[in-house]
XYZ file of N, CA, C and O in Angstrom:
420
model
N 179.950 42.409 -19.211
C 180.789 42.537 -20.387
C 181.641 43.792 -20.229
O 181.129 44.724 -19.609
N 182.843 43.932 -20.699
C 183.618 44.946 -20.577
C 183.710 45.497 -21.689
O 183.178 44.981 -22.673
N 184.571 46.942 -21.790
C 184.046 47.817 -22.723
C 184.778 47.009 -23.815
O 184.062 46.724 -24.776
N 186.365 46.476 -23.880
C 186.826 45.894 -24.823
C 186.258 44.515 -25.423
O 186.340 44.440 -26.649
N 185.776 43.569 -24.853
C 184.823 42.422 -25.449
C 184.081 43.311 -26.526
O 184.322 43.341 -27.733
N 183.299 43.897 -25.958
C 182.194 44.556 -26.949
C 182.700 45.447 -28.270
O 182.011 45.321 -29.282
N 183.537 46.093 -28.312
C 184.443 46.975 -28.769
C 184.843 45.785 -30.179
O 184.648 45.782 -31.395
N 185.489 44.868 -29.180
C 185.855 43.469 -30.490
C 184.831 43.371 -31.406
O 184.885 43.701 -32.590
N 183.660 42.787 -30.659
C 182.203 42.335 -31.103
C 181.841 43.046 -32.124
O 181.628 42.355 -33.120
N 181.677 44.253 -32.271
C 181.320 45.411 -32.814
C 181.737 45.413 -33.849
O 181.083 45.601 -34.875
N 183.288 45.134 -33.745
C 184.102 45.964 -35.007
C 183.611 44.480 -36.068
O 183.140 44.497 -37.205
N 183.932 43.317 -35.200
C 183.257 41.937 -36.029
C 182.464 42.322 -36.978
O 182.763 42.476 -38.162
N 181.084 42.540 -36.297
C 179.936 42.877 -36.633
C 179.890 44.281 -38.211
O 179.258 44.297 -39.267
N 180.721 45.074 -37.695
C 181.272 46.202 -38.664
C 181.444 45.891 -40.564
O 181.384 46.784 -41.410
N 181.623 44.668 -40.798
C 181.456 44.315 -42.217
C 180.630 44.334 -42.912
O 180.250 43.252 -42.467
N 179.915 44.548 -43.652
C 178.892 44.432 -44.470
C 178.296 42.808 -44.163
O 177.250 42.501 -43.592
N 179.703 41.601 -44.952
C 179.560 40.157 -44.834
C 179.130 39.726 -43.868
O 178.043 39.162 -43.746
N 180.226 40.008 -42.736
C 179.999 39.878 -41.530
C 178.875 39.796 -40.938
O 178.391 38.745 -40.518
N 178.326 40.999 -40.852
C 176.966 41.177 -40.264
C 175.903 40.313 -41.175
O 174.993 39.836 -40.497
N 175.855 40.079 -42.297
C 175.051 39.171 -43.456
C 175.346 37.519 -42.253
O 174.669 37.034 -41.346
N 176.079 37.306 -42.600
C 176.365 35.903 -42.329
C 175.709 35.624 -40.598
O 175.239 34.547 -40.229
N 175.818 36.761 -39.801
C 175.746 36.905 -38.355
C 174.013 36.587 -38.473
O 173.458 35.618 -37.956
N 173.286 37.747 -39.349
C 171.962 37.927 -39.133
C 171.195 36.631 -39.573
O 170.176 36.173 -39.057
N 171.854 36.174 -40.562
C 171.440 34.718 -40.892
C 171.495 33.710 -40.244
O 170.608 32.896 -40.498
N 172.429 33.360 -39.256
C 172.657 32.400 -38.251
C 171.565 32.677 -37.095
O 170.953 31.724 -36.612
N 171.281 34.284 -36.567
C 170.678 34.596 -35.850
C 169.176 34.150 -36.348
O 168.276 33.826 -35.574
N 169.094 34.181 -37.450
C 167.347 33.919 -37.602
C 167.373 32.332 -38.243
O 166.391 31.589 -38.255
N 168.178 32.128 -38.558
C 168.144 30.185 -38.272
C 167.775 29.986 -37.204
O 166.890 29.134 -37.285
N 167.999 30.401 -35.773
C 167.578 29.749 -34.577
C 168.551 28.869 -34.054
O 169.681 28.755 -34.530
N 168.089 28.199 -33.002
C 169.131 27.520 -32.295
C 169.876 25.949 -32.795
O 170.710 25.144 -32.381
N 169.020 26.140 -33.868
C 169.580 24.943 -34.773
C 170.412 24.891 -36.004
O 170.492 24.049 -36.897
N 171.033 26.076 -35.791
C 172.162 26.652 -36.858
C 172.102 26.126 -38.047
O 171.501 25.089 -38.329
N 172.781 26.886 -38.864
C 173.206 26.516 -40.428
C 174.618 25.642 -41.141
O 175.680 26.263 -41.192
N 174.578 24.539 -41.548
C 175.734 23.963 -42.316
C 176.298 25.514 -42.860
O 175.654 26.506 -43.203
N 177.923 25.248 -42.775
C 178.530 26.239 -43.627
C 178.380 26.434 -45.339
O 178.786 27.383 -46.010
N 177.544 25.010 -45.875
C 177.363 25.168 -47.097
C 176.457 26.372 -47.457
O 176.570 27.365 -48.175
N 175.218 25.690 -46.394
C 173.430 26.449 -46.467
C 174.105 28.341 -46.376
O 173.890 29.257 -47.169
N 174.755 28.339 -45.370
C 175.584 29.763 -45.349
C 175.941 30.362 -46.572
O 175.310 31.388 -46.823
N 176.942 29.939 -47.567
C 177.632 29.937 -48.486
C 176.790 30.409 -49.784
O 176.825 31.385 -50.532
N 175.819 28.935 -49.653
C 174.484 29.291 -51.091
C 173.865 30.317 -50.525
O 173.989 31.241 -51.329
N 173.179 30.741 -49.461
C 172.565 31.582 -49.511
C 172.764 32.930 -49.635
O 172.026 33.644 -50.314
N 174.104 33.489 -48.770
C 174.833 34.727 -49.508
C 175.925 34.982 -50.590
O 176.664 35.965 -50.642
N 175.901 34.093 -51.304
C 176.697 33.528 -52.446
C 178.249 34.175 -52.150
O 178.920 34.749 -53.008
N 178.568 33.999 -51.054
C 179.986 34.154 -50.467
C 181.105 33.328 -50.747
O 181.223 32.311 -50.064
N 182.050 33.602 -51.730
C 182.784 32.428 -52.071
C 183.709 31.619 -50.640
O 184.334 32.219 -49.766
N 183.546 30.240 -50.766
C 184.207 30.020 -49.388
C 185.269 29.879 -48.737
O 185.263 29.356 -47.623
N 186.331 30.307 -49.301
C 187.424 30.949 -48.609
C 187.088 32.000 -47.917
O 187.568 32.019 -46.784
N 186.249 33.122 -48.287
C 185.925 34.563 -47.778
C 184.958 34.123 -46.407
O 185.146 34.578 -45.279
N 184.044 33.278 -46.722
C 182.927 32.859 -45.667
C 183.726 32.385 -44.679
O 183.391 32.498 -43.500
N 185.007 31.731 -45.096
C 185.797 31.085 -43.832
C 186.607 31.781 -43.071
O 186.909 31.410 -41.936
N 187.218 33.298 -43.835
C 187.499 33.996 -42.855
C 186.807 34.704 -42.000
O 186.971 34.825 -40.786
N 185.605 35.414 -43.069
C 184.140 35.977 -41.450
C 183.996 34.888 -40.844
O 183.673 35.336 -39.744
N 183.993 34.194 -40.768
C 183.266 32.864 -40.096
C 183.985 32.854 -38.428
O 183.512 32.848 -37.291
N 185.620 32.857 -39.122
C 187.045 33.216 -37.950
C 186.296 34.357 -37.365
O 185.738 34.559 -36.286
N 186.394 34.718 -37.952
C 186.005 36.717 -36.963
C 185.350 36.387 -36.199
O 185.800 36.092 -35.092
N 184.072 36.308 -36.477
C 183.120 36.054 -35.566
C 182.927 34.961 -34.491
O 182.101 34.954 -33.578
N 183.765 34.137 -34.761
C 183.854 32.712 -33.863
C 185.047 32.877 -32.583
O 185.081 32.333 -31.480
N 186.298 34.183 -33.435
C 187.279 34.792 -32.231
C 186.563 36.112 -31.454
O 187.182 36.813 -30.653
N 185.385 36.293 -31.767
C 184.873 37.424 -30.894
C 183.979 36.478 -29.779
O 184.124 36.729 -28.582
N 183.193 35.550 -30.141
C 181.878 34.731 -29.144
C 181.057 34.659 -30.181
O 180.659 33.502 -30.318
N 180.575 35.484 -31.072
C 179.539 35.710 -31.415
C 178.964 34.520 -32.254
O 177.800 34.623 -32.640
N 179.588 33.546 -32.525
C 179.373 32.071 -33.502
C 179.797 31.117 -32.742
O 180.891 31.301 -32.208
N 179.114 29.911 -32.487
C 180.214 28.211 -32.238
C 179.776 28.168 -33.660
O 179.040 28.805 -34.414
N 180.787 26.831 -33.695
C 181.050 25.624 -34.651
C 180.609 24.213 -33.983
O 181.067 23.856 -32.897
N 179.885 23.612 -34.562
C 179.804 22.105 -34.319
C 179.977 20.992 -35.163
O 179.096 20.496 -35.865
N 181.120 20.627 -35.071
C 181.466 19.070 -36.593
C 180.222 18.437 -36.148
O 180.110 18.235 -34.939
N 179.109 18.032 -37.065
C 178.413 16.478 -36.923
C 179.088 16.090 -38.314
O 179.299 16.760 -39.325
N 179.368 14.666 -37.966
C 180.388 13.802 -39.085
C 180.798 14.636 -39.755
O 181.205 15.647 -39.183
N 180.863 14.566 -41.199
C 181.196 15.830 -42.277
C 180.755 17.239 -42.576
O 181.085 17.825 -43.607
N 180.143 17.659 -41.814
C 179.188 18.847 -41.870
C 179.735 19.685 -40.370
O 179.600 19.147 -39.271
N 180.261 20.848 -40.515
C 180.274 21.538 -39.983
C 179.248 23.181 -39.451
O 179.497 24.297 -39.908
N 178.283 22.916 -38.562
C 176.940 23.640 -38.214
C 177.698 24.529 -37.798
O 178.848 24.245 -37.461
N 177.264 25.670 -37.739
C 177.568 27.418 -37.234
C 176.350 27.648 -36.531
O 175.283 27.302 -37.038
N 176.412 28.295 -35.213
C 175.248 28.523 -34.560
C 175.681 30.067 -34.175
O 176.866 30.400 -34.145
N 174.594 30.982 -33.883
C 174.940 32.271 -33.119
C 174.636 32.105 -32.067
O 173.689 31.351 -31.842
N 175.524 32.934 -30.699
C 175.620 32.729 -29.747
C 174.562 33.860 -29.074
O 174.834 35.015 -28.748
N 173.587 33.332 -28.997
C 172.463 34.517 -28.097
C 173.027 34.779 -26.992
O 173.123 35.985 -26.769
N 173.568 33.880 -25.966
C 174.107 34.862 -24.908
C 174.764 35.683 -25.084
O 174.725 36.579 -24.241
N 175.746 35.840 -26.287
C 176.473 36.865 -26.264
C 176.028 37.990 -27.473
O 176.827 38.890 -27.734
N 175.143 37.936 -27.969
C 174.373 38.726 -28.594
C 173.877 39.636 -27.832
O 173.904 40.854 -28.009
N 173.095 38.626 -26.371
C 172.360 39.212 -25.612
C 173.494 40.260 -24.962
O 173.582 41.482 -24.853
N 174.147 39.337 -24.665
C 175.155 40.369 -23.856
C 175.566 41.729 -24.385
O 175.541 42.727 -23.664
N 175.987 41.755 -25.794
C 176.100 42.987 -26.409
C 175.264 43.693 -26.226
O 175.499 44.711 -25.576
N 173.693 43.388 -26.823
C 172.928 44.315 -26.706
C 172.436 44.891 -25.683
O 171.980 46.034 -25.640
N 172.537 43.844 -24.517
C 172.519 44.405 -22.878
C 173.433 45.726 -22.574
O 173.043 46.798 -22.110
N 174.763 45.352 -22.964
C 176.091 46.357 -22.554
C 175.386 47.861 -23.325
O 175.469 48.946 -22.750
N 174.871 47.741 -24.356
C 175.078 48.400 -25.105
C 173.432 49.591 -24.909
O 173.324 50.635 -25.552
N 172.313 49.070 -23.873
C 171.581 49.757 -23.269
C 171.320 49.693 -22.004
O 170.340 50.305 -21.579
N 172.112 48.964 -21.159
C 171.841 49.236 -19.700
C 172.472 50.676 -19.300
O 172.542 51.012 -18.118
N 172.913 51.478 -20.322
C 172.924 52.686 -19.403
C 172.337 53.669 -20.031
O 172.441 54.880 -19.839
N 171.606 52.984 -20.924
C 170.347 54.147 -21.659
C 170.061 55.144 -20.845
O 169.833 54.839 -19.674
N 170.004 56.458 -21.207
C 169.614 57.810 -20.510
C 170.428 57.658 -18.943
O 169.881 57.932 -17.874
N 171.100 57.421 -19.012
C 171.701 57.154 -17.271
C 171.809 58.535 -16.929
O 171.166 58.972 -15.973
N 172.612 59.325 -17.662
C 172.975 60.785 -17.263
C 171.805 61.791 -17.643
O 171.555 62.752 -16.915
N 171.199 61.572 -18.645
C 169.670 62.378 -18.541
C 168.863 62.618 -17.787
O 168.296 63.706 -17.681
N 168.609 61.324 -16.916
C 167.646 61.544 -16.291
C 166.250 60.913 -16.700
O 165.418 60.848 -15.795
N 165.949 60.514 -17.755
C 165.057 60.517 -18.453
C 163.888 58.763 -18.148
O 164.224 58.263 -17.075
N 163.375 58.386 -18.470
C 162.571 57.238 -18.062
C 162.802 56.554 -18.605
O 162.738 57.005 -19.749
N 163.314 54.806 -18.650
C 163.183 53.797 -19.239
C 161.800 53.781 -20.299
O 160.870 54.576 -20.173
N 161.850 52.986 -21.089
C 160.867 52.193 -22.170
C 159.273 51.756 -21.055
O 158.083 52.070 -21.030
N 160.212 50.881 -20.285
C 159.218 50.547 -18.953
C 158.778 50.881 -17.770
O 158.023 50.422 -16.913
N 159.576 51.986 -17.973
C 159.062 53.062 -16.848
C 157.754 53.853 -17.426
O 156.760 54.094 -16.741
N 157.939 54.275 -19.007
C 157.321 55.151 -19.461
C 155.632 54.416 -19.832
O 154.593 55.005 -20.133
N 155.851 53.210 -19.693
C 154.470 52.637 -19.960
C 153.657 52.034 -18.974
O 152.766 51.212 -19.190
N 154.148 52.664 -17.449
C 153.782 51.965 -16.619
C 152.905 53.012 -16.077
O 152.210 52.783 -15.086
């Protein structure tokens, strides 16, 4: 991942909503949420849900899937993963200091 992908991701993530709507998809699992189930549950009126929805779907961090009339939102763990990868693979790099798994080994 490069520094600007993530940089995007981030600022996505940066909303209050945003991040609401993100963490919810994330703990649905891989079987995502109708945009309604979204909607009732953070009582987001849905024009507003449809623009976070954009954000996050022009960064990676969401697909969309039409089944017939129902449009599912899923979060994208690879690129979750990926963030959170970018965002500690250089933990202590310049310190010096021991990994998590270094330190318990």
């Amino acid at each position: 991942m490069n520094i600007e992908q993530a940089a995007k991701q981030l600022e996505a993530l940066g909303h209050v909503s945003r991040l609401q709507v993100y963490r919810t998809l994330v703990r649905a699992g891989e079987a995502g949420l109708p945009v309604g189930q979204i909607q009732e549950r953070l009582g987001i009126p849905p024009s507003t849900l449809s623009h976070h929805l954009q954000r996050l779907l022009l960064t990676g961090l969401v697909t969309q899937e039409r089944q017939a009339t129902t449009l599912i939102c899923r979060a994208s763990y690879p690129a979750m993963n990926g963030l959170i990868g970018f965002l500690a693979d250089e933990c202590c790099a310049d310190a010096g200091c021991l990994t998590q798994a270094e330190n318990a080994a």
